[in-house]
């Protein structure tokens, strides 16, 4: 028998939370390049790039990992971790009208303690928005 519930409702042990969703994504290369020219904050597990857009729409977020991070498996693991900390922290600490890009770092993004990565993102956002 096939379970008709959405994946989030049938998650193992209730690990998935339904209270926070990932903000809209940055997909255009020009937006990534504009964020790279704007403010950046280096943290042990990632680099946060942030820029204020001209339009007052909702905040947007993008993720990137170069091949320096590792093979495809390592890059995808790093991006999954970045997506999760963004899902948990950006709705509360991000600002509308801003673009945020999280760039994975070699070895650090995939291996750093998750709670510390969340704290790093919160600290980076406080540096961007004093």
Coordinates of N, CA and C in Angstrom, one line a residue:
X1 N 0.8 -1.2 0.0 CA 0.0 0.0 0.0 C 0.9 1.2 0.0
X2 N 0.5 2.2 -0.8 CA 1.3 3.5 -0.9 C 0.8 4.5 0.1
X3 N 1.7 5.1 0.8 CA 1.3 6.1 1.8 C 1.0 7.4 1.0
X4 N -0.2 7.9 1.2 CA -0.6 9.1 0.5 C -0.2 10.4 1.2
X5 N 0.4 10.4 2.3 CA 0.8 11.6 3.0 C 2.0 12.2 2.4
X6 N 2.1 13.5 2.4 CA 3.3 14.2 1.9 C 4.5 13.7 2.6
X7 N 5.7 13.8 1.9 CA 6.9 13.3 2.5 C 7.3 13.9 3.8
X8 N 6.9 15.2 4.0 CA 7.3 15.9 5.2 C 6.5 15.3 6.4
X9 N 5.3 14.8 6.1 CA 4.5 14.3 7.2 C 4.9 12.8 7.6
X10 N 5.5 12.1 6.7 CA 5.8 10.7 7.0 C 7.4 10.6 7.2
X11 N 8.0 11.7 7.5 CA 9.4 11.7 7.8 C 9.8 10.8 8.9
X12 N 11.0 10.2 8.9 CA 11.4 9.3 9.9 C 11.6 10.0 11.2
X13 N 10.9 9.7 12.2 CA 11.1 10.3 13.5 C 10.7 11.8 13.6
X14 N 10.0 12.3 12.6 CA 9.6 13.7 12.7 C 10.7 14.7 12.6
X15 N 11.8 14.3 11.8 CA 12.9 15.2 11.8 C 12.7 16.4 10.9
X16 N 11.8 16.3 10.0 CA 11.5 17.5 9.1 C 10.5 18.4 9.8
X17 N 10.8 19.7 9.7 CA 9.9 20.7 10.4 C 9.1 21.4 9.3
X18 N 7.8 21.6 9.6 CA 6.9 22.3 8.6 C 6.8 23.8 8.9
X19 N 7.5 24.3 10.0 CA 7.3 25.6 10.4 C 8.1 26.6 9.6
X20 N 9.2 26.2 9.0 CA 10.0 27.2 8.3 C 10.3 26.6 6.9
X21 N 10.1 27.5 5.9 CA 10.4 27.1 4.5 C 11.6 27.9 3.9
X22 N 12.2 27.3 2.9 CA 13.3 28.0 2.3 C 12.8 29.2 1.5
X23 N 13.5 30.3 1.7 CA 13.1 31.5 0.9 C 13.3 31.3 -0.6
X24 N 12.7 32.2 -1.4 CA 12.9 32.0 -2.9 C 14.4 31.9 -3.2
X25 N 14.7 31.2 -4.3 CA 16.1 30.9 -4.7 C 16.6 31.9 -5.7
X26 N 17.9 32.2 -5.7 CA 18.6 33.0 -6.7 C 19.0 31.9 -7.7
X27 N 18.6 32.2 -9.0 CA 19.0 31.2 -10.0 C 19.8 31.9 -11.2
X28 N 19.7 33.2 -11.4 CA 20.3 33.8 -12.5 C 21.8 34.1 -12.2
X29 N 22.7 33.8 -13.1 CA 24.1 34.0 -12.9 C 24.4 35.5 -12.6
X30 N 23.7 36.4 -13.2 CA 24.0 37.8 -13.0 C 23.7 38.2 -11.5
X31 N 22.7 37.6 -10.9 CA 22.4 37.8 -9.5 C 23.5 37.3 -8.6
X32 N 24.1 36.1 -8.9 CA 25.2 35.5 -8.2 C 26.4 36.5 -8.3
X33 N 26.7 37.0 -9.5 CA 27.8 37.9 -9.7 C 27.7 39.2 -9.0
X34 N 26.4 39.7 -9.0 CA 26.2 40.9 -8.2 C 26.4 40.7 -6.7
X35 N 26.0 39.6 -6.2 CA 26.2 39.3 -4.8 C 27.7 39.2 -4.5
X36 N 28.4 38.6 -5.4 CA 29.9 38.4 -5.2 C 30.6 39.8 -5.1
X37 N 30.1 40.8 -5.8 CA 30.7 42.1 -5.7 C 30.2 42.9 -4.5
X38 N 29.3 42.4 -3.8 CA 28.7 43.2 -2.6 C 29.4 42.8 -1.3
X39 N 28.7 42.9 -0.2 CA 29.3 42.6 1.1 C 29.6 41.1 1.2
X40 N 30.7 40.8 1.9 CA 30.9 39.4 2.2 C 31.5 39.2 3.6
X41 N 31.1 38.1 4.2 CA 31.5 37.8 5.6 C 32.1 36.4 5.6
X42 N 33.3 36.2 5.9 CA 33.9 34.9 6.0 C 33.7 34.3 7.4
X43 N 33.2 33.1 7.3 CA 33.0 32.3 8.6 C 33.8 31.0 8.4
X44 N 34.0 30.3 9.5 CA 34.8 29.0 9.4 C 34.2 28.0 8.4
X45 N 32.9 27.9 8.3 CA 32.3 26.9 7.5 C 31.8 27.3 6.2
X46 N 31.7 28.6 5.9 CA 31.2 29.1 4.6 C 31.5 30.6 4.5
X47 N 31.2 31.1 3.3 CA 31.3 32.5 3.0 C 29.9 33.0 2.8
X48 N 29.5 34.1 3.4 CA 28.2 34.7 3.2 C 28.4 36.0 2.3
X49 N 27.7 36.0 1.2 CA 27.7 37.2 0.4 C 26.3 37.8 0.4
X50 N 26.2 39.1 0.6 CA 24.9 39.7 0.8 C 24.8 41.1 0.0
X51 N 23.7 41.3 -0.6 CA 23.5 42.6 -1.3 C 22.1 43.0 -1.2
X52 N 21.9 44.3 -1.1 CA 20.6 44.9 -1.1 C 20.1 45.1 -2.6
X53 N 18.9 44.6 -2.9 CA 18.4 44.8 -4.3 C 17.6 46.1 -4.4
X54 N 17.4 46.5 -5.6 CA 16.6 47.7 -5.9 C 15.1 47.5 -5.5
X55 N 14.6 46.3 -5.8 CA 13.2 46.0 -5.5 C 13.0 45.5 -4.1
X56 N 11.9 45.9 -3.5 CA 11.6 45.6 -2.1 C 11.0 44.2 -1.9
X57 N 11.2 43.3 -2.8 CA 10.5 42.0 -2.7 C 11.1 41.1 -1.5
X58 N 10.7 39.9 -1.4 CA 11.2 39.1 -0.3 C 12.7 38.8 -0.5
X59 N 13.3 38.4 0.6 CA 14.7 38.0 0.5 C 14.8 36.8 -0.3
X60 N 16.0 36.6 -1.0 CA 16.3 35.5 -1.8 C 17.6 34.9 -1.4
X61 N 17.8 33.6 -1.6 CA 19.0 32.9 -1.2 C 19.5 32.0 -2.3
X62 N 20.8 32.0 -2.4 CA 21.5 31.1 -3.4 C 22.6 30.3 -2.7
X63 N 23.0 29.2 -3.3 CA 24.0 28.3 -2.8 C 25.0 27.9 -3.9
X64 N 26.2 27.9 -3.5 CA 27.2 27.4 -4.5 C 28.4 26.8 -3.8
X65 N 28.9 25.8 -4.5 CA 30.1 25.1 -4.0 C 31.0 24.8 -5.2
X66 N 32.2 25.2 -5.2 CA 33.1 25.0 -6.3 C 33.6 23.5 -6.3
X67 N 34.3 23.1 -7.3 CA 34.9 21.8 -7.3 C 36.0 21.6 -6.3
X68 N 36.5 22.7 -5.7 CA 37.5 22.6 -4.7 C 36.9 22.0 -3.4
X69 N 35.6 22.0 -3.3 CA 34.9 21.4 -2.1 C 35.0 19.9 -2.2
X70 N 35.1 19.3 -3.4 CA 35.2 17.9 -3.5 C 34.4 17.4 -4.7
X71 N 34.2 16.1 -4.7 CA 33.4 15.5 -5.8 C 31.9 15.9 -5.7
X72 N 31.1 15.4 -6.6 CA 29.7 15.8 -6.6 C 29.0 15.4 -5.3
X73 N 29.3 14.3 -4.7 CA 28.7 13.8 -3.5 C 29.0 14.8 -2.3
X74 N 30.3 15.3 -2.2 CA 30.7 16.2 -1.2 C 30.1 17.6 -1.4
X75 N 30.0 18.0 -2.7 CA 29.4 19.3 -3.0 C 27.9 19.3 -2.6
X76 N 27.2 18.2 -3.0 CA 25.8 18.2 -2.7 C 25.5 18.1 -1.2
X77 N 26.4 17.4 -0.5 CA 26.2 17.3 1.0 C 26.4 18.7 1.6
X78 N 27.4 19.4 1.1 CA 27.7 20.7 1.6 C 26.5 21.7 1.3
X79 N 26.0 21.6 0.1 CA 24.8 22.4 -0.2 C 23.6 22.1 0.6
X80 N 23.4 20.8 0.9 CA 22.2 20.4 1.7 C 22.3 21.0 3.1
X81 N 23.5 21.0 3.6 CA 23.7 21.6 5.0 C 23.5 23.1 4.9
X82 N 24.0 23.8 3.9 CA 23.8 25.2 3.7 C 22.3 25.5 3.6
X83 N 21.6 24.7 2.8 CA 20.2 25.0 2.6 C 19.4 24.9 3.9
X84 N 19.8 23.9 4.7 CA 19.1 23.7 6.0 C 19.4 24.8 7.0
X85 N 20.6 25.3 7.1 CA 20.9 26.4 8.0 C 20.2 27.7 7.5
X86 N 20.1 27.9 6.2 CA 19.4 29.0 5.6 C 17.9 28.9 5.9
X87 N 17.4 27.7 5.8 CA 15.9 27.5 6.1 C 15.6 27.8 7.5
X88 N 16.5 27.5 8.4 CA 16.3 27.7 9.9 C 16.6 29.2 10.3
X89 N 17.5 29.8 9.7 CA 18.0 31.1 10.2 C 17.5 32.3 9.4
X90 N 17.4 32.2 8.1 CA 17.1 33.4 7.3 C 15.7 34.0 7.5
X91 N 14.7 33.2 7.7 CA 13.4 33.8 7.9 C 13.4 34.8 9.1
X92 N 14.1 34.5 10.1 CA 14.1 35.3 11.3 C 15.1 36.5 11.2
X93 N 16.3 36.2 10.6 CA 17.4 37.2 10.7 C 17.6 37.9 9.3
X94 N 17.1 37.4 8.2 CA 17.3 38.0 6.9 C 16.4 39.2 6.8
X95 N 16.7 40.0 5.8 CA 15.8 41.2 5.5 C 15.2 41.2 4.1
X96 N 14.0 41.6 4.0 CA 13.3 41.6 2.7 C 14.1 42.6 1.8
X97 N 14.1 42.3 0.5 CA 14.9 43.1 -0.4 C 16.4 42.8 -0.5
X98 N 16.8 41.8 0.1 CA 18.2 41.4 0.1 C 18.4 40.1 -0.5
X99 N 19.6 39.9 -1.2 CA 20.0 38.6 -1.7 C 21.1 38.1 -0.9
X100 N 21.1 36.8 -0.5 CA 22.1 36.2 0.3 C 22.6 35.0 -0.5
X101 N 24.0 34.8 -0.6 CA 24.6 33.7 -1.3 C 25.5 33.0 -0.2
X102 N 25.3 31.7 0.0 CA 26.2 30.9 0.9 C 27.1 30.1 0.0
X103 N 28.4 30.3 0.2 CA 29.4 29.6 -0.6 C 30.1 28.6 0.3
X104 N 30.1 27.3 -0.1 CA 30.7 26.3 0.7 C 32.2 26.4 0.6
X105 N 32.8 25.9 1.7 CA 34.3 25.9 1.8 C 34.8 24.4 1.8
X106 N 36.0 24.2 1.3 CA 36.6 22.9 1.3 C 36.7 22.3 2.7
X107 N 36.3 21.1 2.8 CA 36.4 20.4 4.1 C 35.5 20.9 5.2
X108 N 35.4 22.2 5.4 CA 34.8 22.8 6.5 C 33.2 22.7 6.5
X109 N 32.6 22.9 5.3 CA 31.2 23.0 5.2 C 30.6 21.6 5.5
X110 N 31.2 20.6 5.0 CA 30.6 19.2 5.2 C 30.9 18.6 6.6
X111 N 32.0 19.1 7.2 CA 32.4 18.5 8.5 C 32.2 19.3 9.7
X112 N 31.9 20.6 9.6 CA 31.7 21.4 10.8 C 30.4 21.0 11.5
X113 N 30.4 21.2 12.8 CA 29.3 20.9 13.6 C 28.1 21.7 13.2
X114 N 26.9 21.1 13.0 CA 25.7 21.8 12.5 C 25.3 22.9 13.4
X115 N 25.3 22.7 14.7 CA 24.9 23.8 15.6 C 25.8 25.0 15.5
X116 N 27.1 24.7 15.3 CA 28.1 25.8 15.1 C 27.8 26.5 13.8
X117 N 27.5 25.8 12.7 CA 27.2 26.4 11.5 C 26.0 27.3 11.6
X118 N 25.0 26.9 12.3 CA 23.8 27.8 12.5 C 24.2 29.1 13.3
X119 N 25.0 28.9 14.3 CA 25.5 30.1 15.0 C 26.4 31.0 14.1
X120 N 27.2 30.4 13.3 CA 28.0 31.2 12.3 C 27.1 32.0 11.4
X121 N 26.0 31.4 10.9 CA 25.2 32.1 10.0 C 24.5 33.3 10.7
X122 N 24.0 33.1 11.9 CA 23.4 34.1 12.7 C 24.4 35.3 13.0
X123 N 25.7 34.9 13.3 CA 26.7 35.9 13.5 C 27.0 36.7 12.2
X124 N 27.1 36.0 11.1 CA 27.4 36.6 9.8 C 26.3 37.6 9.5
X125 N 25.0 37.2 9.7 CA 23.9 38.1 9.4 C 23.9 39.3 10.3
X126 N 24.3 39.2 11.5 CA 24.5 40.3 12.4 C 25.6 41.3 11.9
X127 N 26.6 40.7 11.3 CA 27.7 41.6 10.8 C 27.2 42.3 9.6
X128 N 26.4 41.7 8.8 CA 25.9 42.3 7.5 C 24.9 43.4 7.9
X129 N 24.0 43.1 8.9 CA 23.0 44.1 9.3 C 23.3 44.5 10.8
X130 N 24.2 45.4 11.0 CA 24.5 45.8 12.4 C 23.4 46.5 13.1

